[in-house]
Amino acid sequence: MTLTVHEAGLDLADPRVYADDRRLHASLALLRRESPVHWVDAPAYNPFWAITRHEDVLEVERDHQVFLNAPRPLLATAEFDELNRRRAEQGIALRTLIHMDDPDHRVVRAVGADWFRPRAMRALRPRVRELAKRYVDRMVDLGGECDFAQEVAVHFPLYVILSLLGLPESDFGRMLKLTQELFGGDDAEFQRGTTNEEKLQVLLDFFAYFQELTEARRKEPTDDLASAIANARIDGEPLNDFDTASYYVIVATAGHDTTSATISGGLHALIEHPGQLERLREKPELMPLAVDEMIRWVTPVKEFMRTAAEDCELRGVTIRRGDAVLLSYPSANRDEDVFDDPFRFDVGRDPNKHLAFGFGVHYCLGAALARMEIRAFFEELLPRLSSIELAGTPQGTATTFVGGLKRLPIRYSLA
Ligand code: HEM
């Protein structure tokens, strides 16, 4: 069956397509070639321009005065967009860094930024290594066979985030469930419910949990990111309750599924490309490049959106004020004009100008942390691994936002 450009565009608004790499990349390649700035008017969604070329994604991200994050920073159904709009009017909507533009964005981003700088990363490294070892040991305890995605990869990054925020390990179960419900919102397996009200309830539960945390850290500040957020002052005033809770939500959620999806997808890529696995074991100094190649390969964040503040032109196409554009990161990261043989998994790829962390003022705050976690995990795993293979069919998450493999059955022998 030949795919049309129209169908390829609609695929970008279909969560199921994101669980099927082959279909997704066939559609993206067609759009890059035939219609790189493409109008998508999909049932149940407000229309948007799909931006699929690397160069154009960069251009939009660079121009943050014209392309704003508010009011539609990511793809949701029209019904959910409307609900969010109403909640925003009532002052009870999620307002994280990705919902903000300057000047608010700059000052709010600065509140947490120190906790992601090299000094803080160095301080966190021993803990990250300890957790990586704990999870590789766990693979040994699982007896040579497991669902790597569910039994290993989802746990490790969440523990790292808990450490960064300064939260007790006993809160792990609650956070895991809430982040999966929030990010896997389109996937029937993780949904709490199907109505928008039920989806919003997940957010409200998050807020309630973090409200308690804020109160505790204001009463008794400790040396962690949670205290920095709870006690932040902007123009002498603390962040309001929703902005405070939203900060925790973005750190807890953005730092979790993204990294775990990359670790699962990275391991899958190594299993599928045994020559690359061997190369990396023989040359561990390639690890930093291999980590970035895994991030490019998986590209766990499928899209963010911007809204044009004025009429403008992109690749000869007029984009009107108020139009939304969707930045397709998986597409940019397979762009034939930028990557040599983009569908080849190459642990030594250099240069690797992937856009998996975005670009510009919203560039991923946790990029250094994510790289450190992925590196720590594979540096612990690879020297101890003597064999690994698939023990079933991997399964992807059906989501238009953040995802990757939700099941990765593997068989291995490990020291
Ligand atoms: C492989 C893992 C990760 C990927 C691929 C990823 C990707 C992204 C992307 C694409 C953006 C939006 C950038 C843009 O609009 O230009 C973003 C923003 C963000 N990420 Fe990550 N991320 C990852 C891990 C993390 C981690 C571990 C954390 C922290 C705990 C984190 C925290 C954030 C925050 C706070 C933002 C919002 C930044 C802003 O709007 O100013 N991310 N990330």
Short mmCIF file of C-alpha atoms and ligand atoms in Angstrom, two decimals:
data_model
loop_
_atom_site.label_atom_id
_atom_site.label_comp_id
_atom_site.label_asym_id
_atom_site.label_seq_id
_atom_site.Cartn_x
_atom_site.Cartn_y
_atom_site.Cartn_z
CA MET A 1 0.00 0.00 0.00
CA THR A 2 1.42 3.42 -0.93
CA LEU A 3 1.27 6.01 1.76
CA THR A 4 0.07 9.47 0.74
CA VAL A 5 1.45 12.70 2.14
CA HIS A 6 -1.97 13.39 3.63
CA GLU A 7 -1.96 10.06 5.48
CA ALA A 8 1.61 10.61 6.61
CA GLY A 9 0.57 13.94 8.14
CA LEU A 10 -2.36 12.37 9.97
CA ASP A 11 0.03 9.77 11.42
CA LEU A 12 1.68 12.49 13.47
CA ALA A 13 -1.53 12.86 15.47
CA ASP A 14 -2.12 9.13 15.95
CA PRO A 15 -0.62 7.75 19.19
CA ARG A 16 -0.66 4.17 17.83
CA VAL A 17 1.71 5.08 15.02
CA TYR A 18 4.39 6.01 17.55
CA ALA A 19 4.36 2.42 18.81
CA ASP A 20 5.30 1.24 15.33
CA ASP A 21 8.75 2.57 14.40
CA ARG A 22 8.62 1.37 10.82
CA ARG A 23 5.34 3.11 10.05
CA LEU A 24 6.34 6.27 11.89
CA HIS A 25 9.63 6.61 10.02
CA ALA A 26 8.04 5.84 6.65
CA SER A 27 5.63 8.72 7.22
CA LEU A 28 8.30 11.10 8.50
CA ALA A 29 10.65 10.36 5.60
CA LEU A 30 7.83 11.06 3.15
CA LEU A 31 6.97 14.35 4.82
CA ARG A 32 10.63 15.46 4.91
CA ARG A 33 10.90 14.74 1.22
CA GLU A 34 7.54 15.91 -0.12
CA SER A 35 6.06 18.36 2.34
CA PRO A 36 8.43 19.44 5.13
CA VAL A 37 6.10 22.20 6.36
CA HIS A 38 2.83 20.34 6.24
CA TRP A 39 -0.66 21.32 7.38
CA VAL A 40 -2.27 18.57 9.47
CA ASP A 41 -5.98 18.70 10.17
CA ALA A 42 -6.66 15.47 12.04
CA PRO A 43 -10.02 14.50 13.52
CA ALA A 44 -10.24 15.36 17.23
CA TYR A 45 -7.20 17.68 17.09
CA ASN A 46 -6.83 21.38 16.45
CA PRO A 47 -4.87 21.74 13.21
CA PHE A 48 -1.12 22.42 13.13
CA TRP A 49 1.90 22.67 10.82
CA ALA A 50 4.16 19.62 11.04
CA ILE A 51 7.85 20.59 10.83
CA THR A 52 9.96 17.58 9.93
CA ARG A 53 13.36 18.81 8.72
CA HIS A 54 16.27 19.31 11.11
CA GLU A 55 17.08 22.77 9.73
CA ASP A 56 13.49 23.98 10.16
CA VAL A 57 13.10 22.60 13.69
CA LEU A 58 16.28 24.52 14.58
CA GLU A 59 15.02 27.69 12.96
CA VAL A 60 11.72 27.61 14.86
CA GLU A 61 13.42 26.84 18.19
CA ARG A 62 15.97 29.61 17.65
CA ASP A 63 13.28 32.20 17.02
CA HIS A 64 11.64 32.11 20.44
CA GLN A 65 10.29 35.66 20.15
CA VAL A 66 8.11 34.65 17.20
CA PHE A 67 7.44 31.01 18.08
CA LEU A 68 6.02 30.88 21.59
CA ASN A 69 5.46 27.91 23.87
CA ALA A 70 2.16 29.30 25.19
CA PRO A 71 -0.69 28.52 24.80
CA ARG A 72 -0.17 25.12 23.14
CA PRO A 73 3.21 23.63 24.05
CA LEU A 74 2.38 20.07 23.09
CA LEU A 75 -0.06 18.02 21.10
CA ALA A 76 -3.32 17.18 22.85
CA THR A 77 -6.85 16.59 21.58
CA ALA A 78 -8.97 19.67 20.85
CA GLU A 79 -11.16 18.72 23.78
CA PHE A 80 -8.16 18.58 26.09
CA ASP A 81 -6.77 21.88 24.68
CA GLU A 82 -10.11 23.48 25.53
CA LEU A 83 -10.17 21.99 29.01
CA ASN A 84 -6.63 23.25 29.61
CA ARG A 85 -7.62 26.71 28.40
CA ARG A 86 -10.52 26.81 30.85
CA ARG A 87 -8.36 25.50 33.70
CA ALA A 88 -5.70 28.12 32.88
CA GLU A 89 -8.34 30.85 33.11
CA GLN A 90 -9.34 29.52 36.50
CA GLY A 91 -5.67 29.42 37.55
CA ILE A 92 -5.64 25.67 38.14
CA ALA A 93 -3.71 24.43 35.11
CA LEU A 94 -0.23 22.98 35.00
CA ARG A 95 2.21 25.81 34.26
CA THR A 96 5.68 24.36 33.92
CA LEU A 97 8.75 25.72 32.13
CA ILE A 98 7.50 24.31 28.87
CA HIS A 99 4.24 26.29 29.22
CA MET A 100 6.10 29.59 29.71
CA ASP A 101 7.77 32.24 27.59
CA ASP A 102 10.04 35.12 28.55
CA PRO A 103 10.22 37.00 30.78
CA ASP A 104 8.65 34.44 33.18
CA HIS A 105 10.44 31.48 31.63
CA ARG A 106 13.92 32.93 32.18
CA VAL A 107 13.45 33.70 35.86
CA VAL A 108 11.62 30.49 36.69
CA ARG A 109 14.17 28.36 34.83
CA ALA A 110 16.93 30.03 36.88
CA VAL A 111 15.32 28.76 40.12
CA GLY A 112 16.35 25.16 39.44
CA ALA A 113 19.21 25.67 36.98
CA ASP A 114 22.05 25.40 39.52
CA TRP A 115 20.94 21.88 40.38
CA PHE A 116 21.69 20.74 36.84
CA ARG A 117 25.09 22.41 36.42
CA PRO A 118 28.39 20.46 36.34
CA ARG A 119 29.09 21.01 40.05
CA ALA A 120 25.76 19.50 41.10
CA MET A 121 26.20 16.71 38.56
CA ARG A 122 29.60 15.82 40.03
CA ALA A 123 28.06 15.68 43.50
CA LEU A 124 25.27 13.39 42.29
CA ARG A 125 27.53 11.05 40.29
CA PRO A 126 28.42 8.59 43.10
CA ARG A 127 24.72 8.14 43.89
CA VAL A 128 23.90 7.58 40.21
CA ARG A 129 26.67 4.96 39.97
CA GLU A 130 25.43 3.26 43.11
CA LEU A 131 21.91 3.11 41.66
CA ALA A 132 23.20 1.81 38.31
CA LYS A 133 24.98 -0.98 40.17
CA ARG A 134 21.84 -1.72 42.17
CA TYR A 135 19.83 -2.20 38.98
CA VAL A 136 22.42 -4.33 37.22
CA ASP A 137 22.59 -6.46 40.39
CA ARG A 138 18.83 -6.68 40.19
CA MET A 139 19.12 -8.13 36.69
CA VAL A 140 21.32 -10.84 38.21
CA ASP A 141 18.69 -11.48 40.90
CA LEU A 142 16.00 -11.78 38.21
CA GLY A 143 17.81 -14.92 37.09
CA GLY A 144 18.82 -14.31 33.50
CA GLU A 145 15.45 -13.34 32.05
CA CYS A 146 13.26 -10.27 32.52
CA ASP A 147 11.15 -7.60 30.94
CA PHE A 148 13.96 -5.06 30.96
CA ALA A 149 11.68 -2.07 30.27
CA GLN A 150 9.30 -2.71 33.17
CA GLU A 151 11.56 -4.41 35.68
CA VAL A 152 14.74 -2.39 35.32
CA ALA A 153 14.63 0.68 33.07
CA VAL A 154 11.58 2.41 34.57
CA HIS A 155 12.96 2.21 38.09
CA PHE A 156 16.51 3.47 37.84
CA PRO A 157 15.89 7.07 36.54
CA LEU A 158 13.05 7.62 38.97
CA TYR A 159 15.34 6.84 41.90
CA VAL A 160 17.84 9.33 40.48
CA ILE A 161 15.13 12.00 40.35
CA LEU A 162 14.06 11.22 43.90
CA SER A 163 17.68 11.70 44.99
CA LEU A 164 17.95 15.01 43.13
CA LEU A 165 14.73 16.29 44.65
CA GLY A 166 15.69 14.92 48.05
CA LEU A 167 12.68 12.63 48.43
CA PRO A 168 12.61 9.37 50.39
CA GLU A 169 12.78 6.06 48.53
CA SER A 170 9.49 5.11 50.17
CA ASP A 171 7.70 7.56 47.82
CA PHE A 172 8.89 5.62 44.82
CA GLY A 173 5.69 3.61 44.12
CA ARG A 174 3.45 6.65 44.20
CA MET A 175 5.69 8.66 41.89
CA LEU A 176 6.10 5.81 39.43
CA LYS A 177 2.35 5.37 39.05
CA LEU A 178 1.66 9.09 38.69
CA THR A 179 4.39 9.70 36.11
CA GLN A 180 3.30 6.73 34.04
CA GLU A 181 -0.32 7.85 34.15
CA LEU A 182 0.65 11.36 33.17
CA PHE A 183 3.04 10.54 30.33
CA GLY A 184 1.55 7.31 29.04
CA GLY A 185 -1.81 9.10 28.94
CA ASP A 186 -2.71 7.82 25.46
CA ASP A 187 -1.76 4.20 26.12
CA ALA A 188 -4.66 2.09 27.43
CA GLU A 189 -2.33 0.12 29.69
CA PHE A 190 -1.23 3.13 31.71
CA GLN A 191 -4.35 5.26 31.59
CA ARG A 192 -6.12 5.86 34.86
CA GLY A 193 -9.32 6.55 32.96
CA THR A 194 -10.46 7.60 29.56
CA THR A 195 -12.23 10.88 30.26
CA ASN A 196 -10.40 14.18 30.31
CA GLU A 197 -11.61 14.73 33.87
CA GLU A 198 -9.96 11.47 34.93
CA LYS A 199 -6.73 12.48 33.18
CA LEU A 200 -6.77 15.81 34.96
CA GLN A 201 -7.29 14.05 38.26
CA VAL A 202 -3.82 12.57 37.81
CA LEU A 203 -2.44 16.10 37.74
CA LEU A 204 -4.39 17.14 40.77
CA ASP A 205 -3.02 14.12 42.66
CA PHE A 206 0.47 15.19 41.72
CA PHE A 207 -0.26 18.68 42.97
CA ALA A 208 -1.60 17.41 46.28
CA TYR A 209 1.50 15.30 46.85
CA PHE A 210 3.88 18.18 46.07
CA GLN A 211 1.88 20.65 48.12
CA GLU A 212 2.74 18.62 51.22
CA LEU A 213 6.38 18.58 50.17
CA THR A 214 6.48 22.37 49.70
CA GLU A 215 5.10 22.93 53.17
CA ALA A 216 7.62 20.55 54.71
CA ARG A 217 10.61 22.19 52.92
CA ARG A 218 9.46 25.70 53.80
CA LYS A 219 9.27 24.70 57.45
CA GLU A 220 12.60 22.89 57.36
CA PRO A 221 14.79 23.57 54.32
CA THR A 222 17.30 20.89 53.32
CA ASP A 223 20.09 20.87 50.73
CA ASP A 224 18.18 19.62 47.69
CA LEU A 225 16.28 20.73 44.62
CA ALA A 226 12.92 20.46 46.41
CA SER A 227 14.07 23.06 48.96
CA ALA A 228 15.39 25.33 46.20
CA ILE A 229 11.96 25.24 44.52
CA ALA A 230 9.92 25.57 47.71
CA ASN A 231 11.97 28.52 48.98
CA ALA A 232 12.59 30.33 45.67
CA ARG A 233 11.91 34.06 45.58
CA ILE A 234 11.10 35.99 42.42
CA ASP A 235 11.03 39.75 42.97
CA GLY A 236 10.93 38.94 46.67
CA GLU A 237 7.85 36.73 46.38
CA PRO A 238 7.67 32.92 46.58
CA LEU A 239 6.36 31.03 43.55
CA ASN A 240 2.61 30.54 43.85
CA ASP A 241 1.32 27.05 44.73
CA PHE A 242 0.61 26.00 41.17
CA ASP A 243 3.95 27.19 39.80
CA THR A 244 5.74 25.45 42.66
CA ALA A 245 3.91 22.16 42.13
CA SER A 246 4.37 22.51 38.38
CA TYR A 247 8.13 22.75 38.87
CA TYR A 248 8.20 19.46 40.71
CA VAL A 249 5.95 17.90 38.09
CA ILE A 250 8.24 18.89 35.21
CA VAL A 251 11.35 17.60 36.98
CA ALA A 252 9.69 14.36 38.11
CA THR A 253 8.08 13.59 34.79
CA ALA A 254 10.60 15.01 32.29
CA GLY A 255 13.44 13.24 34.03
CA HIS A 256 11.84 9.86 34.18
CA ASP A 257 10.22 8.27 31.12
CA THR A 258 12.62 10.06 28.78
CA THR A 259 15.71 8.48 30.31
CA SER A 260 14.15 5.07 30.93
CA ALA A 261 12.91 4.91 27.32
CA THR A 262 16.43 5.73 26.13
CA ILE A 263 18.02 3.04 28.28
CA SER A 264 15.54 0.40 27.03
CA GLY A 265 15.75 1.54 23.41
CA GLY A 266 19.55 1.78 23.66
CA LEU A 267 19.84 -1.75 24.96
CA HIS A 268 17.47 -2.96 22.25
CA ALA A 269 19.63 -1.27 19.60
CA LEU A 270 22.76 -2.97 20.99
CA ILE A 271 21.00 -6.37 20.91
CA GLU A 272 19.89 -5.79 17.32
CA HIS A 273 23.39 -4.64 16.32
CA PRO A 274 25.75 -7.14 17.99
CA GLY A 275 28.73 -5.74 16.04
CA GLN A 276 28.16 -2.35 17.70
CA LEU A 277 27.81 -3.99 21.12
CA GLU A 278 31.16 -5.75 20.64
CA ARG A 279 32.78 -2.54 19.42
CA LEU A 280 31.62 -0.69 22.52
CA ARG A 281 32.82 -3.43 24.84
CA GLU A 282 36.22 -3.40 23.19
CA LYS A 283 36.44 0.40 23.16
CA PRO A 284 34.70 1.69 26.29
CA GLU A 285 36.11 5.15 25.54
CA LEU A 286 33.39 5.37 22.86
CA MET A 287 30.73 5.43 25.61
CA PRO A 288 29.98 9.21 25.51
CA LEU A 289 29.41 8.99 21.73
CA ALA A 290 27.39 5.79 22.15
CA VAL A 291 25.14 7.48 24.71
CA ASP A 292 24.33 10.30 22.30
CA GLU A 293 23.71 7.80 19.53
CA MET A 294 21.23 5.95 21.76
CA ILE A 295 19.51 9.25 22.52
CA ARG A 296 19.32 10.10 18.80
CA TRP A 297 18.20 6.58 17.91
CA VAL A 298 15.37 6.49 20.46
CA THR A 299 14.43 10.20 20.52
CA PRO A 300 12.01 9.62 23.40
CA VAL A 301 10.39 13.07 23.17
CA LYS A 302 8.30 12.89 20.02
CA GLU A 303 7.26 16.50 19.76
CA PHE A 304 6.88 19.90 21.30
CA MET A 305 4.80 22.68 19.77
CA ARG A 306 5.05 26.42 19.30
CA THR A 307 2.49 29.07 18.34
CA ALA A 308 3.38 31.88 15.91
CA ALA A 309 3.15 35.35 17.50
CA GLU A 310 3.11 36.99 14.05
CA ASP A 311 2.78 36.05 10.38
CA CYS A 312 6.01 34.55 9.10
CA GLU A 313 7.45 32.33 6.40
CA LEU A 314 9.16 28.98 6.68
CA ARG A 315 10.55 27.22 3.62
CA GLY A 316 8.32 29.42 1.45
CA VAL A 317 5.15 28.54 3.38
CA THR A 318 3.22 31.31 5.13
CA ILE A 319 2.51 30.61 8.76
CA ARG A 320 -0.17 32.89 10.17
CA ARG A 321 -0.20 34.51 13.58
CA GLY A 322 -1.87 32.05 15.98
CA ASP A 323 -1.00 28.95 13.93
CA ALA A 324 0.57 26.08 15.85
CA VAL A 325 3.68 24.26 14.63
CA LEU A 326 4.70 20.78 15.75
CA LEU A 327 8.45 20.10 15.98
CA SER A 328 9.03 16.47 15.10
CA TYR A 329 12.24 15.46 16.88
CA PRO A 330 12.27 11.83 15.61
CA SER A 331 12.11 13.21 12.10
CA ALA A 332 14.83 15.84 12.60
CA ASN A 333 17.05 13.09 14.03
CA ARG A 334 16.76 10.94 10.90
CA ASP A 335 17.23 13.82 8.47
CA GLU A 336 19.32 12.59 5.54
CA ASP A 337 20.69 16.14 4.98
CA VAL A 338 22.32 16.19 8.41
CA PHE A 339 23.13 12.60 9.36
CA ASP A 340 25.30 10.33 7.36
CA ASP A 341 23.22 7.17 6.82
CA PRO A 342 20.67 8.16 9.49
CA PHE A 343 19.12 4.70 9.84
CA ARG A 344 22.46 3.16 10.79
CA PHE A 345 23.02 2.72 14.55
CA ASP A 346 26.64 3.75 15.05
CA VAL A 347 28.11 3.87 18.57
CA GLY A 348 30.99 5.99 17.25
CA ARG A 349 28.85 8.54 15.39
CA ASP A 350 30.71 11.83 15.39
CA PRO A 351 29.52 14.50 14.77
CA ASN A 352 26.03 13.79 16.07
CA LYS A 353 24.00 16.98 15.97
CA HIS A 354 20.78 15.40 17.16
CA LEU A 355 17.92 17.53 18.48
CA ALA A 356 16.55 15.02 20.99
CA PHE A 357 17.08 17.59 23.79
CA GLY A 358 15.60 20.42 21.73
CA PHE A 359 17.47 23.67 21.22
CA GLY A 360 17.60 27.29 22.41
CA VAL A 361 16.05 28.77 25.52
CA HIS A 362 14.01 25.66 26.36
CA TYR A 363 16.93 23.27 25.75
CA CYS A 364 16.48 20.31 28.10
CA LEU A 365 17.52 21.34 31.59
CA GLY A 366 18.36 17.74 32.48
CA ALA A 367 20.49 16.86 29.43
CA ALA A 368 23.73 16.45 31.43
CA LEU A 369 21.92 14.39 34.05
CA ALA A 370 20.32 12.15 31.42
CA ARG A 371 23.69 11.56 29.74
CA MET A 372 25.31 10.76 33.09
CA GLU A 373 22.58 8.24 34.00
CA ILE A 374 22.64 6.43 30.68
CA ARG A 375 26.42 6.31 30.69
CA ALA A 376 26.56 5.02 34.30
CA PHE A 377 24.10 2.28 33.49
CA PHE A 378 25.89 0.94 30.42
CA GLU A 379 29.34 1.32 32.02
CA GLU A 380 28.10 -0.93 34.81
CA LEU A 381 26.27 -3.38 32.55
CA LEU A 382 28.58 -4.02 29.61
CA PRO A 383 31.72 -5.29 31.39
CA ARG A 384 29.55 -7.76 33.35
CA LEU A 385 27.57 -9.04 30.38
CA SER A 386 28.59 -12.23 28.61
CA SER A 387 25.50 -12.79 26.46
CA ILE A 388 22.18 -11.10 25.70
CA GLU A 389 19.29 -11.74 23.30
CA LEU A 390 15.61 -10.98 22.88
CA ALA A 391 13.25 -13.36 24.67
CA GLY A 392 10.06 -12.09 23.01
CA THR A 393 8.76 -9.24 20.91
CA PRO A 394 9.45 -5.71 22.17
CA GLN A 395 6.42 -3.42 22.34
CA GLY A 396 6.28 0.36 21.95
CA THR A 397 4.16 2.86 23.87
CA ALA A 398 1.23 4.42 22.04
CA THR A 399 1.78 8.10 22.72
CA THR A 400 2.33 11.27 20.73
CA PHE A 401 4.52 12.75 23.47
CA VAL A 402 7.12 10.80 25.46
CA GLY A 403 7.68 7.13 24.91
CA GLY A 404 9.69 4.25 23.66
CA LEU A 405 9.60 0.58 24.53
CA LYS A 406 7.14 -0.42 27.21
CA ARG A 407 8.16 -4.11 26.99
CA LEU A 408 11.61 -5.46 26.29
CA PRO A 409 11.78 -9.19 27.11
CA ILE A 410 15.43 -10.28 27.27
CA ARG A 411 17.55 -13.32 28.18
CA TYR A 412 21.13 -12.80 29.32
CA SER A 413 24.04 -14.03 31.34
CA LEU A 414 25.60 -11.56 33.65
CA ALA A 415 28.35 -11.70 36.28
C1 HEM B 1 17.19 11.25 27.30
C2 HEM B 1 16.53 11.98 28.16
C3 HEM B 1 15.84 13.28 27.87
C4 HEM B 1 15.40 13.81 26.69
C5 HEM B 1 15.52 13.20 25.31
C6 HEM B 1 14.81 15.10 26.99
C7 HEM B 1 14.26 15.94 26.04
C8 HEM B 1 13.76 17.21 26.29
C9 HEM B 1 13.23 18.09 25.29
C10 HEM B 1 13.09 17.79 23.80
C11 HEM B 1 12.87 19.25 25.90
C12 HEM B 1 12.25 20.48 25.25
C13 HEM B 1 13.34 21.30 24.62
C14 HEM B 1 12.87 22.40 23.72
O1 HEM B 1 11.70 22.80 23.75
O2 HEM B 1 13.74 22.89 22.97
C15 HEM B 1 13.15 19.08 27.32
C16 HEM B 1 12.92 20.02 28.27
C17 HEM B 1 13.12 19.81 29.61
N1 HEM B 1 13.71 18.71 30.20
FE1 HEM B 1 14.40 17.07 29.26
N2 HEM B 1 14.89 15.32 28.33
C18 HEM B 1 15.52 14.25 28.91
C19 HEM B 1 15.83 14.09 30.25
C20 HEM B 1 15.57 15.02 31.22
C21 HEM B 1 15.96 14.89 32.61
C22 HEM B 1 16.74 13.73 33.22
C23 HEM B 1 15.47 16.00 33.24
C24 HEM B 1 15.56 16.41 34.68
C25 HEM B 1 15.38 15.86 35.72
C26 HEM B 1 14.82 16.83 32.26
C27 HEM B 1 14.23 18.05 32.52
C28 HEM B 1 13.73 18.91 31.56
C29 HEM B 1 13.15 20.21 31.87
C30 HEM B 1 13.00 20.81 33.26
C31 HEM B 1 12.76 20.77 30.64
C32 HEM B 1 12.09 22.12 30.39
C33 HEM B 1 13.12 23.13 30.02
C34 HEM B 1 12.56 24.48 29.65
O3 HEM B 1 11.43 24.55 29.11
O4 HEM B 1 13.25 25.47 29.89
N3 HEM B 1 14.90 16.21 31.04
N4 HEM B 1 13.72 17.83 27.52
#
